[in-house]
Amino acid sequence: MRGNIGYLGLIIFGLLAFTISTEAQLQMNFYAKSCPKAEKIVSDFVDEHIHNAPSLAASFIRMHFHDCFVRGCDASVLLNSSSTAGEQPEKAAVPNRTLRGFDFIDRVKSLVEDECPGVVSCADIITLVTRDSIVATGGPFWQVPTGRRDGVISRSSEATAIPAPFANITTLQTLFANQGLDLKDLVLLSGAHTIGIAHCSTISDRLYNFSGTGQADPNLDSEYADNLKARKCRSPDDTTTKIEMDPGSRKTFDLSYYSLLLKRRGLFESDAALTTNSVTLSFINQILKGSLQDFFAEFANSMEKMGRINVKTGSDGEIRKHCAVVN
């Protein structure tokens, strides 16, 4: 028995050492020797161009989120074709059809490739562009350890791992837990809805036919619902009109999103769901009682945590020459 315990201990120690070794490959300044100018090239490009289209900051954080929730943060969302015959790539899945900013990522990748061919991954570029664009438009800063490698598999069918705007709290908790994220991360990362826009199609049922009732969702403030129907989403068939997720404050990374939740004015059912659980509701109240700097710090922690989801490092995956195609 003692021998078996010793053998088991060696196995556990070996697995732990492997885990630590793999995690260690994702580190700050990973490209310090292999491509020392890489991160500056990214930040300089973002600083120069993001102000021409500041709404892209919200698009990038959404792209990063959608990428990490499917196969980890491996840039699989950028691929133009599927690895599986007869199937579309992630990019073609319903949650990803309104993603923007692919050309911007390609331009950054091209500049980095000119400096250091075959060194910097598209996965790291997404992560860095996301952080830098949020910072450049007045949002929080967070650390971005690098060393991710790019995936070679992309399947639209796997996009079901991305939380839908109509998800309830049970589904949200499950989908986040599947990625190693907890309820606090759920509340904090949802705070990204303080910037950006959505399409009327994402709330059509909530406004016009909630749960097949032919009425608006009773959990949505009636005045807000009436205003949306009168001024924005005037038809349940509207698929083109864009609406603010944080009305009056969509260009500012602030706490107003959480204030709206308590007024029953969260745009999505998934937003409103955060107030239906005592734990998530408590986190919302804590955020509102704290300062904006406190929120920025907590948000930063969750973003860094998300950026580590199932990353490929070492010899796993590849460094794509072009982000839209595998080598």
Tab-separated table of C-alpha atoms in Angstrom, residues 3-245:
chain	number	residue	atom	x	y	z
A	3	GLY	CA	4.406	1.748	-2.492
A	4	ASN	CA	1.117	2.480	-4.253
A	5	ILE	CA	0.752	5.750	-2.357
A	6	GLY	CA	4.272	6.714	-3.328
A	7	TYR	CA	3.571	5.904	-6.964
A	8	LEU	CA	0.331	7.885	-6.863
A	9	GLY	CA	2.182	10.782	-5.296
A	10	LEU	CA	4.691	10.771	-8.147
A	11	ILE	CA	1.857	10.865	-10.685
A	12	ILE	CA	0.171	13.778	-8.902
A	13	PHE	CA	3.479	15.609	-8.592
A	14	GLY	CA	4.173	15.025	-12.279
A	15	LEU	CA	0.758	16.351	-13.307
A	16	LEU	CA	1.194	19.373	-11.056
A	17	ALA	CA	4.611	20.089	-12.502
A	18	PHE	CA	3.175	19.799	-16.032
A	19	THR	CA	0.336	22.180	-15.160
A	20	ILE	CA	2.721	24.711	-13.635
A	21	SER	CA	5.053	24.390	-16.621
A	22	THR	CA	2.218	24.924	-19.099
A	23	GLU	CA	0.866	27.915	-17.167
A	24	ALA	CA	4.354	29.388	-16.925
A	25	GLN	CA	4.539	29.604	-20.711
A	26	LEU	CA	1.875	32.312	-20.579
A	27	GLN	CA	3.801	35.216	-19.108
A	28	MET	CA	4.278	38.932	-19.170
A	29	ASN	CA	6.584	40.114	-21.961
A	30	PHE	CA	6.648	36.668	-23.568
A	31	TYR	CA	8.023	38.205	-26.770
A	32	ALA	CA	10.731	40.277	-25.054
A	33	LYS	CA	13.493	38.389	-26.879
A	34	SER	CA	11.735	36.898	-29.904
A	35	CYS	CA	9.912	40.082	-30.967
A	36	PRO	CA	10.661	42.914	-28.525
A	37	LYS	CA	8.663	45.555	-30.438
A	38	ALA	CA	5.514	43.427	-30.803
A	39	GLU	CA	3.380	44.897	-28.039
A	40	LYS	CA	4.374	48.455	-28.911
A	41	ILE	CA	3.464	47.865	-32.553
A	42	VAL	CA	0.015	46.736	-31.421
A	43	SER	CA	-0.551	49.599	-28.989
A	44	ASP	CA	0.756	52.230	-31.420
A	45	PHE	CA	-1.599	51.045	-34.150
A	46	VAL	CA	-4.554	50.988	-31.750
A	47	ASP	CA	-3.740	54.450	-30.411
A	48	GLU	CA	-3.480	55.830	-33.945
A	49	HIS	CA	-6.637	54.287	-35.389
A	50	ILE	CA	-9.183	53.395	-32.694
A	51	HIS	CA	-10.354	57.001	-32.388
A	52	ASN	CA	-11.517	56.864	-36.011
A	53	ALA	CA	-13.985	54.177	-34.945
A	54	PRO	CA	-14.173	54.120	-31.119
A	55	SER	CA	-17.143	51.748	-31.178
A	56	LEU	CA	-14.687	49.036	-32.217
A	57	ALA	CA	-13.485	48.871	-28.614
A	58	ALA	CA	-16.787	47.220	-27.663
A	59	SER	CA	-16.550	45.010	-30.752
A	60	PHE	CA	-13.106	43.758	-29.776
A	61	ILE	CA	-14.057	42.909	-26.214
A	62	ARG	CA	-17.009	40.951	-27.620
A	63	MET	CA	-14.759	39.197	-30.155
A	64	HIS	CA	-12.289	38.277	-27.406
A	65	PHE	CA	-15.118	36.963	-25.213
A	66	HIS	CA	-16.643	34.887	-28.015
A	67	ASP	CA	-13.244	33.510	-28.971
A	68	CYS	CA	-12.300	32.430	-25.457
A	69	PHE	CA	-15.631	30.709	-24.779
A	70	VAL	CA	-15.154	28.349	-27.740
A	71	ARG	CA	-12.050	26.156	-27.554
A	72	GLY	CA	-10.300	28.721	-25.388
A	73	CYS	CA	-8.499	31.919	-26.380
A	74	ASP	CA	-6.995	30.541	-29.588
A	75	ALA	CA	-8.244	32.928	-32.321
A	76	SER	CA	-10.451	30.186	-33.776
A	77	VAL	CA	-13.167	32.836	-34.217
A	78	LEU	CA	-11.010	34.474	-36.901
A	79	LEU	CA	-10.859	31.463	-39.211
A	80	ASN	CA	-12.742	31.701	-42.512
A	81	SER	CA	-13.224	27.980	-43.011
A	82	SER	CA	-14.086	25.044	-40.790
A	83	SER	CA	-11.745	22.204	-39.969
A	84	THR	CA	-14.679	19.819	-40.445
A	85	ALA	CA	-15.991	18.983	-43.916
A	86	GLY	CA	-19.493	20.282	-44.504
A	87	GLU	CA	-19.507	22.557	-41.458
A	88	GLN	CA	-19.163	26.315	-41.215
A	89	PRO	CA	-16.524	27.988	-38.969
A	90	GLU	CA	-17.325	29.773	-35.702
A	91	LYS	CA	-17.457	33.073	-37.572
A	92	ALA	CA	-20.628	31.867	-39.352
A	93	ALA	CA	-22.506	30.952	-36.156
A	94	VAL	CA	-25.439	33.193	-35.196
A	95	PRO	CA	-23.718	34.830	-32.157
A	96	ASN	CA	-20.733	35.780	-34.332
A	97	ARG	CA	-22.406	37.108	-37.462
A	98	THR	CA	-22.423	40.654	-36.115
A	99	LEU	CA	-18.797	40.645	-34.954
A	100	ARG	CA	-16.721	43.486	-36.400
A	101	GLY	CA	-13.068	44.411	-36.527
A	102	PHE	CA	-11.579	41.498	-38.454
A	103	ASP	CA	-9.812	43.833	-40.905
A	104	PHE	CA	-8.337	45.791	-37.998
A	105	ILE	CA	-6.891	42.575	-36.514
A	106	ASP	CA	-5.502	41.607	-39.933
A	107	ARG	CA	-3.770	44.966	-40.292
A	108	VAL	CA	-2.137	44.624	-36.878
A	109	LYS	CA	-1.076	41.073	-37.684
A	110	SER	CA	0.487	42.233	-40.960
A	111	LEU	CA	2.583	44.861	-39.172
A	112	VAL	CA	3.767	42.373	-36.562
A	113	GLU	CA	4.567	39.800	-39.258
A	114	ASP	CA	6.683	42.386	-41.082
A	115	GLU	CA	8.671	42.874	-37.883
A	116	CYS	CA	8.860	39.247	-36.725
A	117	PRO	CA	7.563	36.636	-39.199
A	118	GLY	CA	5.862	33.619	-37.630
A	119	VAL	CA	6.420	34.670	-34.021
A	120	VAL	CA	3.347	36.428	-32.588
A	121	SER	CA	0.032	34.576	-32.498
A	122	CYS	CA	-3.318	35.916	-33.642
A	123	ALA	CA	-4.672	34.841	-30.239
A	124	ASP	CA	-2.284	37.203	-28.481
A	125	ILE	CA	-3.071	39.971	-30.971
A	126	ILE	CA	-6.822	39.737	-30.233
A	127	THR	CA	-6.113	39.901	-26.518
A	128	LEU	CA	-3.725	42.843	-26.783
A	129	VAL	CA	-5.896	44.805	-29.231
A	130	THR	CA	-8.891	44.322	-26.924
A	131	ARG	CA	-7.064	45.644	-23.863
A	132	ASP	CA	-5.380	48.508	-25.724
A	133	SER	CA	-8.586	49.662	-27.436
A	134	ILE	CA	-10.518	49.681	-24.152
A	135	VAL	CA	-7.752	51.678	-22.457
A	136	ALA	CA	-7.456	54.093	-25.397
A	137	THR	CA	-11.175	54.896	-25.183
A	138	GLY	CA	-11.159	55.541	-21.433
A	139	GLY	CA	-11.725	52.083	-19.996
A	140	PRO	CA	-9.776	49.973	-17.489
A	141	PHE	CA	-6.268	48.593	-17.971
A	142	TRP	CA	-5.471	44.959	-17.265
A	143	GLN	CA	-2.379	42.816	-17.531
A	144	VAL	CA	-2.066	40.680	-20.656
A	145	PRO	CA	0.372	37.811	-20.215
A	146	THR	CA	1.244	36.443	-23.659
A	147	GLY	CA	2.435	33.215	-25.209
A	148	ARG	CA	-0.880	31.920	-26.577
A	149	ARG	CA	-0.780	29.859	-29.747
A	150	ASP	CA	-3.440	29.682	-32.433
A	151	GLY	CA	-5.929	26.859	-32.812
A	152	VAL	CA	-6.519	24.985	-36.058
A	153	ILE	CA	-10.119	23.917	-35.407
A	154	SER	CA	-13.169	26.126	-35.845
A	155	ARG	CA	-16.741	24.779	-35.851
A	156	SER	CA	-19.923	26.819	-35.836
A	157	SER	CA	-21.716	24.083	-33.887
A	158	GLU	CA	-19.492	24.757	-30.881
A	159	ALA	CA	-20.643	28.371	-30.596
A	160	THR	CA	-23.430	27.143	-28.308
A	161	ALA	CA	-20.875	27.673	-25.534
A	162	ILE	CA	-21.353	31.435	-25.974
A	163	PRO	CA	-23.995	32.816	-23.557
A	164	ALA	CA	-27.075	34.026	-25.434
A	165	PRO	CA	-28.843	37.344	-24.723
A	166	PHE	CA	-31.934	35.380	-23.628
A	167	ALA	CA	-30.066	33.102	-21.204
A	168	ASN	CA	-31.339	32.762	-17.627
A	169	ILE	CA	-29.129	32.778	-14.553
A	170	THR	CA	-28.881	28.977	-14.380
A	171	THR	CA	-27.634	28.760	-17.961
A	172	LEU	CA	-25.257	31.667	-17.471
A	173	GLN	CA	-23.782	30.145	-14.344
A	174	THR	CA	-23.266	26.814	-16.114
A	175	LEU	CA	-21.662	28.291	-19.225
A	176	PHE	CA	-19.309	30.441	-17.158
A	177	ALA	CA	-18.442	27.579	-14.805
A	178	ASN	CA	-17.566	25.469	-17.847
A	179	GLN	CA	-14.825	28.014	-18.525
A	180	GLY	CA	-13.590	28.189	-14.945
A	181	LEU	CA	-15.382	31.475	-14.273
A	182	ASP	CA	-17.599	32.094	-11.240
A	183	LEU	CA	-20.621	34.273	-10.501
A	184	LYS	CA	-18.445	37.238	-9.626
A	185	ASP	CA	-16.741	36.978	-13.010
A	186	LEU	CA	-20.177	36.781	-14.618
A	187	VAL	CA	-21.272	40.057	-13.038
A	188	LEU	CA	-17.988	41.837	-13.739
A	189	LEU	CA	-17.613	40.710	-17.350
A	190	SER	CA	-21.255	41.579	-18.044
A	191	GLY	CA	-20.213	45.099	-17.088
A	192	ALA	CA	-18.641	45.365	-20.543
A	193	HIS	CA	-22.207	46.054	-21.701
A	194	THR	CA	-21.630	49.573	-20.405
A	195	ILE	CA	-20.274	50.306	-23.898
A	196	GLY	CA	-21.426	49.287	-27.331
A	197	ILE	CA	-24.609	48.584	-29.217
A	198	ALA	CA	-26.943	45.706	-30.043
A	199	HIS	CA	-29.493	44.983	-32.750
A	200	CYS	CA	-33.250	45.055	-32.242
A	201	SER	CA	-33.422	41.421	-33.325
A	202	THR	CA	-31.724	40.405	-30.060
A	203	ILE	CA	-34.607	41.757	-27.973
A	204	SER	CA	-37.510	41.338	-30.391
A	205	ASP	CA	-39.198	38.555	-28.431
A	206	ARG	CA	-38.558	40.331	-25.162
A	207	LEU	CA	-40.387	43.407	-26.425
A	208	TYR	CA	-43.164	41.861	-28.483
A	209	ASN	CA	-43.691	38.211	-27.626
A	210	PHE	CA	-42.048	37.231	-24.362
A	211	SER	CA	-42.472	33.486	-23.757
A	212	GLY	CA	-45.158	33.400	-26.457
A	213	THR	CA	-47.465	35.793	-24.595
A	214	GLY	CA	-47.636	38.447	-27.298
A	215	GLN	CA	-46.562	40.937	-24.625
A	216	ALA	CA	-43.320	42.484	-23.384
A	217	ASP	CA	-41.288	40.825	-20.665
A	218	PRO	CA	-42.914	41.885	-17.363
A	219	ASN	CA	-39.426	42.003	-15.820
A	220	LEU	CA	-38.505	44.842	-18.179
A	221	ASP	CA	-39.430	48.324	-16.975
A	222	SER	CA	-42.630	49.152	-18.863
A	223	GLU	CA	-41.665	52.751	-19.609
A	224	TYR	CA	-38.334	51.620	-21.038
A	225	ALA	CA	-40.049	48.914	-23.105
A	226	ASP	CA	-42.606	51.371	-24.467
A	227	ASN	CA	-39.869	53.838	-25.359
A	228	LEU	CA	-37.887	51.175	-27.218
A	229	LYS	CA	-40.952	50.145	-29.204
A	230	ALA	CA	-41.922	53.732	-30.007
A	231	ARG	CA	-38.510	55.113	-30.937
A	232	LYS	CA	-36.147	52.269	-31.762
A	233	CYS	CA	-37.443	48.749	-32.365
A	234	ARG	CA	-40.759	49.701	-33.920
A	235	SER	CA	-41.423	46.279	-35.403
A	236	PRO	CA	-40.790	42.733	-34.172
A	237	ASP	CA	-39.239	42.057	-37.577
A	238	ASP	CA	-36.595	44.791	-37.322
A	239	THR	CA	-33.185	43.230	-37.925
A	240	THR	CA	-31.173	46.332	-38.782
A	241	THR	CA	-31.783	49.043	-36.170
A	242	LYS	CA	-29.045	49.387	-33.565
A	243	ILE	CA	-29.685	50.261	-29.946
A	244	GLU	CA	-27.491	51.298	-27.040
A	245	MET	CA	-26.915	48.703	-24.339
